mmCIF file of C-alpha atoms in Angstrom:
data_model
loop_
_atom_site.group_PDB
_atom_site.id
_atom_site.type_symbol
_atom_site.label_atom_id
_atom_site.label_comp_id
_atom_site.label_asym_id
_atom_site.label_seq_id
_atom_site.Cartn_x
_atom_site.Cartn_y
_atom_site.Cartn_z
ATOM 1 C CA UNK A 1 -106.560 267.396 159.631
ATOM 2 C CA UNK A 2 -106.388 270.698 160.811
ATOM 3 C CA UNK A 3 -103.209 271.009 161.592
ATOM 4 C CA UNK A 4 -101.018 271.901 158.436
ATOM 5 C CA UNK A 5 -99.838 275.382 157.513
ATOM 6 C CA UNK A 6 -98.526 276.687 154.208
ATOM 7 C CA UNK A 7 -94.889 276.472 155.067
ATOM 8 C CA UNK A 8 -94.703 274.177 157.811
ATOM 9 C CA UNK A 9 -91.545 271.609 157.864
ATOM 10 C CA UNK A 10 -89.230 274.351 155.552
ATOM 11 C CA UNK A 11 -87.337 275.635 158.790
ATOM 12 C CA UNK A 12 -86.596 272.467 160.152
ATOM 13 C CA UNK A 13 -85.698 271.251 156.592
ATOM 14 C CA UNK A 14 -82.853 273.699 156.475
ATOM 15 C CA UNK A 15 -81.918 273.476 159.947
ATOM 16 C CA UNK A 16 -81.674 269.568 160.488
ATOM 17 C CA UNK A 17 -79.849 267.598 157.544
ATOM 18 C CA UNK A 18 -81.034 264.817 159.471
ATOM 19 C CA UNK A 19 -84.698 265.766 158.745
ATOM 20 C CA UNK A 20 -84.068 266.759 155.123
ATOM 21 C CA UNK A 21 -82.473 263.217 154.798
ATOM 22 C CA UNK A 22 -85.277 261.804 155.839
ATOM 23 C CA UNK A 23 -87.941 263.464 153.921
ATOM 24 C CA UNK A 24 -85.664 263.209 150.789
ATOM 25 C CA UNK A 25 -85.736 259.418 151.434
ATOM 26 C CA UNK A 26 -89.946 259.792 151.933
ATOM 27 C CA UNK A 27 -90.211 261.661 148.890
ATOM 28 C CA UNK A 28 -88.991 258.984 146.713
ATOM 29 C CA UNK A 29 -90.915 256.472 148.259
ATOM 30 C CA UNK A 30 -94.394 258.358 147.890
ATOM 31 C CA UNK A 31 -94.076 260.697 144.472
ATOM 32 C CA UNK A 32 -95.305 257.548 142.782
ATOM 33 C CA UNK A 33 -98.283 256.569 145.500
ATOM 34 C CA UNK A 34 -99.492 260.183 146.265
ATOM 35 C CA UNK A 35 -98.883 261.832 142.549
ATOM 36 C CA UNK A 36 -96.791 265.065 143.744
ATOM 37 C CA UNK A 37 -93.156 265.614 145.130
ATOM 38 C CA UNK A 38 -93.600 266.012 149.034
ATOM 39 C CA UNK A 39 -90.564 268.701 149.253
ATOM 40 C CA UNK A 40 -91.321 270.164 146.550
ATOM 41 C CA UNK A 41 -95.621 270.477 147.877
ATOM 42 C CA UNK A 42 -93.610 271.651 151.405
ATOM 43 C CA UNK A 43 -91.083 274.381 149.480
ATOM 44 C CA UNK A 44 -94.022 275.708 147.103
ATOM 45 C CA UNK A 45 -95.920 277.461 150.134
ATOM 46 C CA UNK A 46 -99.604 277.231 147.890
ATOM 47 C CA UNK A 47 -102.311 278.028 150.210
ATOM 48 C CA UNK A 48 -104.913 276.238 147.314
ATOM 49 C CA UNK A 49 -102.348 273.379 147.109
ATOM 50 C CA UNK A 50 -102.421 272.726 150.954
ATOM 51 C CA UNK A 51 -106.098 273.240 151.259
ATOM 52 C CA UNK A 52 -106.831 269.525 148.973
ATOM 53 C CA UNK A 53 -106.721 266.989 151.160
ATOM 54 C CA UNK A 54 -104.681 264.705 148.303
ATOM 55 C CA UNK A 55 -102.004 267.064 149.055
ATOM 56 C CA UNK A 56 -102.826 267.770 152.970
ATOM 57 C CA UNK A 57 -102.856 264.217 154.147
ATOM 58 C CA UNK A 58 -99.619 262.913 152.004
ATOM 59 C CA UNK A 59 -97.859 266.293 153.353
ATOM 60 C CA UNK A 60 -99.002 265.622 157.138
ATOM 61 C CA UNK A 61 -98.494 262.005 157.223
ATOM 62 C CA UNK A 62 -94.581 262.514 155.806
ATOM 63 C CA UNK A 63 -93.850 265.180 158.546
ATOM 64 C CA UNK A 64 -95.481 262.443 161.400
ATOM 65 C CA UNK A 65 -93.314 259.796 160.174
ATOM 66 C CA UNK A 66 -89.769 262.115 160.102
ATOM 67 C CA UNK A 67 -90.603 263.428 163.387
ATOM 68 C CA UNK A 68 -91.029 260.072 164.791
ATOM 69 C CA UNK A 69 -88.065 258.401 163.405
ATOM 70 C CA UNK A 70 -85.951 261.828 164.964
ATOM 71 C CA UNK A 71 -87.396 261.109 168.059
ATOM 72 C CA UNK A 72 -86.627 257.324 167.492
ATOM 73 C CA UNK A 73 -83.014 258.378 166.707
ATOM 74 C CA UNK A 74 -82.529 260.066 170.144
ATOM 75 C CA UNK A 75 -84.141 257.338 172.304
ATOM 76 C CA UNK A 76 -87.306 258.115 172.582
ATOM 77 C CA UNK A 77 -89.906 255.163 172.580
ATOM 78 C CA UNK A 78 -93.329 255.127 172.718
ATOM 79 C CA UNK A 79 -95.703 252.195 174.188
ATOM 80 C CA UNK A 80 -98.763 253.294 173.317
ATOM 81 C CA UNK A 81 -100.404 255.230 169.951
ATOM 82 C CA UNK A 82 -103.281 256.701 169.082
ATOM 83 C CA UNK A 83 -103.729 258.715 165.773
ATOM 84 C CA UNK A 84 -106.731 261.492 165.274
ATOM 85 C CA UNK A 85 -108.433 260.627 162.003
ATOM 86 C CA UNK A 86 -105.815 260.623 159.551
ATOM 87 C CA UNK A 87 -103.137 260.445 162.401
ATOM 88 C CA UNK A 88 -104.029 256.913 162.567
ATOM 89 C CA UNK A 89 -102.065 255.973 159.306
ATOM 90 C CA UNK A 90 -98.840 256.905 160.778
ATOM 91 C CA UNK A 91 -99.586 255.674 163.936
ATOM 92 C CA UNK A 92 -100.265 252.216 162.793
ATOM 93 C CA UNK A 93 -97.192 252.962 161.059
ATOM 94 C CA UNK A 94 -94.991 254.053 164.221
ATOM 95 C CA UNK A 95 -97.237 250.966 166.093
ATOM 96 C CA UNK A 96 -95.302 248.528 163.531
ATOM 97 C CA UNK A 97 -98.916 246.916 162.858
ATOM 98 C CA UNK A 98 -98.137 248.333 159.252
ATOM 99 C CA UNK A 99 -94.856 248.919 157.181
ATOM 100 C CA UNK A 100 -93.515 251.881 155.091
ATOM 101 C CA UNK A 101 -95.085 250.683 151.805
ATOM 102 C CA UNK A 102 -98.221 249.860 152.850
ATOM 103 C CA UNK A 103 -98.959 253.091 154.791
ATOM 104 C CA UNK A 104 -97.725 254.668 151.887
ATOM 105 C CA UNK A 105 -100.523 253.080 150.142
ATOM 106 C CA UNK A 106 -103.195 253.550 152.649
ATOM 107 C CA UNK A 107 -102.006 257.580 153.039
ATOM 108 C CA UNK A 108 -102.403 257.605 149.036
ATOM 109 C CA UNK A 109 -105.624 255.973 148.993
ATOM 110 C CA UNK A 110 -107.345 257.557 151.787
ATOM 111 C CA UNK A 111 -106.487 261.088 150.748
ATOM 112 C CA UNK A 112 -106.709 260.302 146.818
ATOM 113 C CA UNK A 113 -110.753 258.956 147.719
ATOM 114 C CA UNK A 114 -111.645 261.871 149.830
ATOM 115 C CA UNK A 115 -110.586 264.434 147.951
ATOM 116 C CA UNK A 116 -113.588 264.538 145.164
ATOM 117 C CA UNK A 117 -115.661 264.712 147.763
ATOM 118 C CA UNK A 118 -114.891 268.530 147.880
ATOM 119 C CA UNK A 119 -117.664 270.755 148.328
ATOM 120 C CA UNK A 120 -119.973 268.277 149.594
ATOM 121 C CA UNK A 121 -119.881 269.211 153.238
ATOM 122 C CA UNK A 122 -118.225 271.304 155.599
ATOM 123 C CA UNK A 123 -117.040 270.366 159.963
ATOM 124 C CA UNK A 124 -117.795 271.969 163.048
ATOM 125 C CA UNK A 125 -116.532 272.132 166.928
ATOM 126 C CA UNK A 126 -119.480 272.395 169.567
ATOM 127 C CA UNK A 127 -118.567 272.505 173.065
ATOM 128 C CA UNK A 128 -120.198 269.758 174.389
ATOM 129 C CA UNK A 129 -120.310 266.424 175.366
ATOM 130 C CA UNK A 130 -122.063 264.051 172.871
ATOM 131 C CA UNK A 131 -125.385 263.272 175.041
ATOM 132 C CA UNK A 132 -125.828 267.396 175.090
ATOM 133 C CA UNK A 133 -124.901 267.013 171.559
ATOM 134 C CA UNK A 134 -127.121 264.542 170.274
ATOM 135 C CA UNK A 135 -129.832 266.197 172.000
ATOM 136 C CA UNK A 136 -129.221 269.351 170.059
ATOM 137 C CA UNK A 137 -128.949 267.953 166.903
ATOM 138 C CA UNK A 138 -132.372 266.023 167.732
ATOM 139 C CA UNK A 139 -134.249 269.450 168.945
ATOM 140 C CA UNK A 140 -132.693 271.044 165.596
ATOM 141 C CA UNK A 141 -134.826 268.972 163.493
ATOM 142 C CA UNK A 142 -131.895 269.899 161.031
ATOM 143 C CA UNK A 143 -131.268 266.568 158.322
ATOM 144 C CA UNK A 144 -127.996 265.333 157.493
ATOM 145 C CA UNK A 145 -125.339 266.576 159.981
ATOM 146 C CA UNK A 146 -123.940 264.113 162.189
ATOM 147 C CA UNK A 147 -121.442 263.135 165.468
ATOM 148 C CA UNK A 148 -117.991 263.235 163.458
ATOM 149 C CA UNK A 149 -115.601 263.074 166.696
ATOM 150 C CA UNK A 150 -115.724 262.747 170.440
ATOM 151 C CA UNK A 151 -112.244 264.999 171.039
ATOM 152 C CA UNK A 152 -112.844 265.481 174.864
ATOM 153 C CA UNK A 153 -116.088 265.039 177.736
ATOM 154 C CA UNK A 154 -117.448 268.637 176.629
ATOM 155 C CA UNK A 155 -115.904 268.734 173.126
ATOM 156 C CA UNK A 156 -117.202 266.781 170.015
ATOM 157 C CA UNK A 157 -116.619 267.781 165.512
ATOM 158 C CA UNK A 158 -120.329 267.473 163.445
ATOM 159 C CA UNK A 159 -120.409 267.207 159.866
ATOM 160 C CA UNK A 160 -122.641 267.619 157.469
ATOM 161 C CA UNK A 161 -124.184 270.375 154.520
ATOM 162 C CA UNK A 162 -123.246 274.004 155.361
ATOM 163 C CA UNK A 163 -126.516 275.406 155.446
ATOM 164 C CA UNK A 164 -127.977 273.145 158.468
ATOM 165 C CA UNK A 165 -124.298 273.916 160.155
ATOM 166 C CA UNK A 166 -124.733 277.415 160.052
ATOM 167 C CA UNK A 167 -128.727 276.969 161.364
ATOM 168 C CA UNK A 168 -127.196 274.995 164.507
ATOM 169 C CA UNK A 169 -124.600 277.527 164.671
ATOM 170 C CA UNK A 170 -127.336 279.949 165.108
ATOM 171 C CA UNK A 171 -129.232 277.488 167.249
ATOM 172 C CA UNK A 172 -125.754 276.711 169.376
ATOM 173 C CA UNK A 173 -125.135 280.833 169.580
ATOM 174 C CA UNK A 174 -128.740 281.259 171.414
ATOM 175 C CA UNK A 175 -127.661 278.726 173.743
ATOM 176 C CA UNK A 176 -124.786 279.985 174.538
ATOM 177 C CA UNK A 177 -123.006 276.691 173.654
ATOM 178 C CA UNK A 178 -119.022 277.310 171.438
ATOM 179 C CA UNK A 179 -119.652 276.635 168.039
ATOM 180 C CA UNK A 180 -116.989 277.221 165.253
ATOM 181 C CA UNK A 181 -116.986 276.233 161.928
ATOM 182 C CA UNK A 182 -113.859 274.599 161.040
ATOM 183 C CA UNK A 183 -111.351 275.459 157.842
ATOM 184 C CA UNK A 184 -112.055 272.192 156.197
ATOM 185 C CA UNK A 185 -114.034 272.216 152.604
ATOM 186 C CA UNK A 186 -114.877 268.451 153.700
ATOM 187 C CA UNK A 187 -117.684 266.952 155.610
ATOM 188 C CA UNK A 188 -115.313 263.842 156.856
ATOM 189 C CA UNK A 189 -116.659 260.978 159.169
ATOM 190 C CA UNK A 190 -119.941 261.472 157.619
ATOM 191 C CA UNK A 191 -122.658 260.432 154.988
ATOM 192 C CA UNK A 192 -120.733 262.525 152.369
ATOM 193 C CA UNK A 193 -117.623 260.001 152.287
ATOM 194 C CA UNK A 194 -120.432 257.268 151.384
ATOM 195 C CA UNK A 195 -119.532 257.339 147.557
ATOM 196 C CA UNK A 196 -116.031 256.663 148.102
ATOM 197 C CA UNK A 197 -116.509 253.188 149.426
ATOM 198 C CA UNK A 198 -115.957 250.892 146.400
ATOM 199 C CA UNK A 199 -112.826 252.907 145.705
ATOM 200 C CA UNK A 200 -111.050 252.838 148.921
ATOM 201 C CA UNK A 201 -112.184 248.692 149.438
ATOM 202 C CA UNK A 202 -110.679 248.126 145.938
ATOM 203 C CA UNK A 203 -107.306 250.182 146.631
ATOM 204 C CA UNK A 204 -106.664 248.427 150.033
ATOM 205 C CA UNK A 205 -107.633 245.148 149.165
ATOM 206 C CA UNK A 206 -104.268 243.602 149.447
ATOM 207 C CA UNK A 207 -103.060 245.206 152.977
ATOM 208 C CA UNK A 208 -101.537 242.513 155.298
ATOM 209 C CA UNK A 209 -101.516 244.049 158.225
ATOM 210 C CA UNK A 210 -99.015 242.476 161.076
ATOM 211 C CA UNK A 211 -98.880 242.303 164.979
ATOM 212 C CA UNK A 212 -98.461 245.724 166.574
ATOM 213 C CA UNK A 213 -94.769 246.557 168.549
ATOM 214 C CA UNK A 214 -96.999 248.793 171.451
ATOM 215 C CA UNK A 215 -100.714 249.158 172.083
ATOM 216 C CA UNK A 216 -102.613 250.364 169.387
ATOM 217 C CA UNK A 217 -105.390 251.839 170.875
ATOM 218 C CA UNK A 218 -108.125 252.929 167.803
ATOM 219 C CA UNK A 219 -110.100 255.898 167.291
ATOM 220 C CA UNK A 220 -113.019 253.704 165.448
ATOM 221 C CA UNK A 221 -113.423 251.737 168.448
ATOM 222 C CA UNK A 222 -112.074 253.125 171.408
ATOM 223 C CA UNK A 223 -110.176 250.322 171.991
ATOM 224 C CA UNK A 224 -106.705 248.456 172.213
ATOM 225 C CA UNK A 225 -106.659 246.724 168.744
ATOM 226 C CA UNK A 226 -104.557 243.970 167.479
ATOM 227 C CA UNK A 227 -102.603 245.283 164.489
ATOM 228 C CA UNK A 228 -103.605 242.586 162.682
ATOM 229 C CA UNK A 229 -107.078 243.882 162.136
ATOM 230 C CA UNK A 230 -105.773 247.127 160.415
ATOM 231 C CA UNK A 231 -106.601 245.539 156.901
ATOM 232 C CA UNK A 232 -108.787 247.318 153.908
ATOM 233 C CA UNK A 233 -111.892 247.118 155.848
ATOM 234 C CA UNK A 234 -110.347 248.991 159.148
ATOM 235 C CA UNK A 235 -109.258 251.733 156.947
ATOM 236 C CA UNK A 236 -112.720 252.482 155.689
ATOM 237 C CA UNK A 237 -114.066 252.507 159.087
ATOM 238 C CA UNK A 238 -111.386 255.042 159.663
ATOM 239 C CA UNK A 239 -112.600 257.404 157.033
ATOM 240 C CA UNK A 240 -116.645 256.982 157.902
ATOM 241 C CA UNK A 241 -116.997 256.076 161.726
ATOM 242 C CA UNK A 242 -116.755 259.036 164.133
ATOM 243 C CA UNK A 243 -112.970 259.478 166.051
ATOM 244 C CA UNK A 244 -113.711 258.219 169.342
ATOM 245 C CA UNK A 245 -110.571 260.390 170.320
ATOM 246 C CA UNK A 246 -111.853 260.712 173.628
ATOM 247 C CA UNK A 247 -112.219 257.164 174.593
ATOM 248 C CA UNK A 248 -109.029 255.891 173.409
ATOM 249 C CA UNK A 249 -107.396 258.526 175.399
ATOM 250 C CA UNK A 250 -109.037 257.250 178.647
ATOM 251 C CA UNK A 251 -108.066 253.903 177.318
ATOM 252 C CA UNK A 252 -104.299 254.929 177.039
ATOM 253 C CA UNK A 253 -104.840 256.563 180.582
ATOM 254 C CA UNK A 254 -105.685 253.296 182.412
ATOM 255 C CA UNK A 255 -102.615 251.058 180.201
ATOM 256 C CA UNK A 256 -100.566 253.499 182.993
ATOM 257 C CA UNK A 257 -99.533 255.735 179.795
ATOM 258 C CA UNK A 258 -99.025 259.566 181.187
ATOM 259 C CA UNK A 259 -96.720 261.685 178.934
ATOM 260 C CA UNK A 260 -98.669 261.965 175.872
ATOM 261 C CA UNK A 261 -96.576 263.804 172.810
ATOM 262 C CA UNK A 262 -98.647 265.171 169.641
ATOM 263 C CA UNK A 263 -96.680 264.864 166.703
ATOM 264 C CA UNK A 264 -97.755 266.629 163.609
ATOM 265 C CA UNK A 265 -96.754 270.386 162.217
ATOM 266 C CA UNK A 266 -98.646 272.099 164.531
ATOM 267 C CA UNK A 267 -100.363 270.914 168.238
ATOM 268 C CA UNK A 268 -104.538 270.638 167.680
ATOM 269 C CA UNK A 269 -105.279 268.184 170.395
ATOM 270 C CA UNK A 270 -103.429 269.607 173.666
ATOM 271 C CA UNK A 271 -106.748 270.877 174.810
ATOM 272 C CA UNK A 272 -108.584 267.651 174.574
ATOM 273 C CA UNK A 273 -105.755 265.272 175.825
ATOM 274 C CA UNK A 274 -105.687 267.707 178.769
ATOM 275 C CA UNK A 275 -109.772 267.761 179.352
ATOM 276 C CA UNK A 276 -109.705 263.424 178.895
ATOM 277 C CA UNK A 277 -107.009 263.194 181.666
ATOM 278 C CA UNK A 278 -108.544 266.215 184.058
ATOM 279 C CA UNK A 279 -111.655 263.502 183.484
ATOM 280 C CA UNK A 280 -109.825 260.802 184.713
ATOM 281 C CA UNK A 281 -108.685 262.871 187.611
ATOM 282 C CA UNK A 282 -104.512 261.867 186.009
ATOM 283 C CA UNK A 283 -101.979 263.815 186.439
ATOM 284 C CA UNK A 284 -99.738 263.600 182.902
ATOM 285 C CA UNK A 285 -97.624 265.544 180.368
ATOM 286 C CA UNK A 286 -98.163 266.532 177.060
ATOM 287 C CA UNK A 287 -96.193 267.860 174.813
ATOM 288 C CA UNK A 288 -95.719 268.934 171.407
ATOM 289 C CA UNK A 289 -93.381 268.723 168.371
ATOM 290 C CA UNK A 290 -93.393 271.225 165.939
ATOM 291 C CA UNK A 291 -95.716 274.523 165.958
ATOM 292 C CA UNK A 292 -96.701 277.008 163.330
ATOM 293 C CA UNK A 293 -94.410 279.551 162.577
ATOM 294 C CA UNK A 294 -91.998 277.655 165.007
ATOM 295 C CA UNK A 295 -90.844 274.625 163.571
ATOM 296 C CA UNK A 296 -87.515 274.596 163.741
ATOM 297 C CA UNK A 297 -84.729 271.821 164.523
ATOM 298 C CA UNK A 298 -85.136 272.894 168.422
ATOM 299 C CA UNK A 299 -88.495 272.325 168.401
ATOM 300 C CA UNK A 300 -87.718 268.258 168.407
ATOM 301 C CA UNK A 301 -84.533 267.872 170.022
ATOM 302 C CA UNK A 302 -86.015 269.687 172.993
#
C-alpha cells in the first residue's frame, strides 16, 4: 500500500499490447471477485476511487501479477519472494504456493474486509529501529497505537487513532526523531482490523494452498515458509501481525539472494532493502519496475 497513483499502468497499457493482453485477460478473471472492471478503475484516473483500499489492493495486485508474467516472458526468474503487506498475495502467487483463482479470492477478500474499516485509524513512518520505538511509544503513555512494520534497522510504520499519532508526532518532532504521517485513511496491522476477523476466516475458508516453486520467505514471520501453510488462517495473520519486512529481507540475504527487484507501480521499499543489506554488510542490486509518472513499456523491458 502506498504505492499506487491515479493513472499508473495507462502508459504502459498503450505502449505494450503484451501488457494490455494481459490485464484484459486479469480483468475478466477478477470483475466478478473484486466487484469493479480493473481497466476500466486504471483508465478512470479517480483520485476518491484509488484512495479505497477495495479498489487499491485489486488495482495493485493486477499490475504485480502483469509485470511478473512480462518479466517471466523475457527470462527472468526469481528464487526467492517476499511481498510487503498486501505484496504478499501476489507473491505467494508468483511463489506458485497459490494459483490464479485463489489469489484472486484472497486479493478480493482481503481488500473487500478492510475497506469498512475506513476512518478508524490512520499509519505512520518513525525513523527508528523498533527497541527505540517501543520505548517511545512506552514513554508516550499514548493508548492504542502500535508496531505495524519493521521496514529497515532504523525504520518501522505505527498505527493506530489519529489523535495519539499526531501527539507522538509532536513527541517524535522534540526528539528530533523523522516522523511522517502516511496517505493511508487505514490503521492496517493493528487493533482496528480486529472486527474483520469472522469475515475474512469465513471468505478463505476453502484455500488449498500448495508447495511453493522458490523460497517464500513471510513478512508475518520472518521466515522461509512452506507454501503449504498459506491457507485462511495465514492470510489473517497477514492483515493483523506487523510486516516483519526487515527480517525476511536479512533472511533472503543469507539464502545467497542479491539482486532484489520491487515490482509494483511505483518503488516504496528501495530505501529499506538498501538499509537491510548495508546491515548485513552485502553488497546487492535493486531495482525497480515501473515508477510514477514513468511507467512506460521501457520501464520493464529494461
Amino acid at each position: 500500500n502506498g504505492s499506487e497513483w491515479v493513472g499508473m499502468g495507462r502508459r504502459v497499457l498503450t505502449e505494450s499490447p503484451r501488457f494490455s493482453e494481459i490485464l484484459s485477460e486479469l480483468d475478466g478473471a477478477m470483475a466478478g471477485a473484486v466487484g469493479c472492471s480493473i481497466l476500466g478503475e486504471l483508465q478512470s484516473a479517480c483520485a476518491e476511487r484509488m484512495a479505497d483500499t477495495a479498489v487499491a489492493q485489486p488495482l495493485l495486485f493486477a499490475l504485480q501479477v502483469a509485470v511478473t508474467r512480462m518479466l517471466g516472458e523475457r527470462g527472468v526468474k526469481a528464487q526467492g519472494f517476499v511481498g510487503h503487506s498486501v505484496g504478499e498475495v501476489a507473491a505467494a502467487w508468483a511463489a506458485g504456493a497459490l494459483d490464479l483463482d485463489q489469489t484472486i479470492a484472497v486479493i478480493a477478500a482481503r481488500s473487500r474486509a478492510q475497506a469498512v474499516t475506513r476512518g478508524a485509524g490512520r499509519m505512520a513512518a518513525l525513523g527508528v529501529g523498533i527497541e527505540d520505538a517501543s520505548s517511545l511509544l512506552d514513554a508516550s503513555g499514548l493508548t492504542g497505537i502500535e508496531i505495524a512494520g519493521i521496514n529497515a534497522p532504523a525504520g518501522v510504520t505505527v498505527a493506530g487513532p489519529l489523535p495519539q499519532l499526531q501527539i507522538l508526532g509532536e513527541q517524535a518532532e522534540a526528539e528530533k526523531i523523522f516522523f511522517r504521517l502516511l496517505e493511508l485513511d487505514y490503521a492496517f496491522h493493528s487493533q482496528a482490523m480486529d472486527p474483520i476477523r469472522g469475515a475474512l476466516a469465513e471468505a478463505l475458508a476453502g484455500l488449498a494452498p500448495r508447495a511453493s516453486e522458490g523460497s517464500f520467505v513471510s513478512t508475518v514471520t520472518g521466515d522461509v515458509l512452506p507454501g503449504e501453510a498459506l491457507g485462511g488462517a495465514y492470510w489473517w495473520d497477514n492483515v493483523r501481525q506487523p510486516v516483519q519486512f526487515a527480517s525476511a529481507v536479512r533472511r533472503l540475504g543469507e539464502l545467497g539472494c542479491r539482486v532484489f527487484v520491487e515490482i509494483g507501480p511505483h518503488p516504496v521499499l528501495q530505501r529499506s532493502l538498501g538499509e537491510c543489506l548495508a546491515a548485513m554488510k552485502v553488497q546487492g542490486r535493486i531495482l525497480a519496475t515501473l515508477r510514477r509518472d514513468d511507467d512506460g513499456s521501457a520501464r520493464i523491458d529494461a
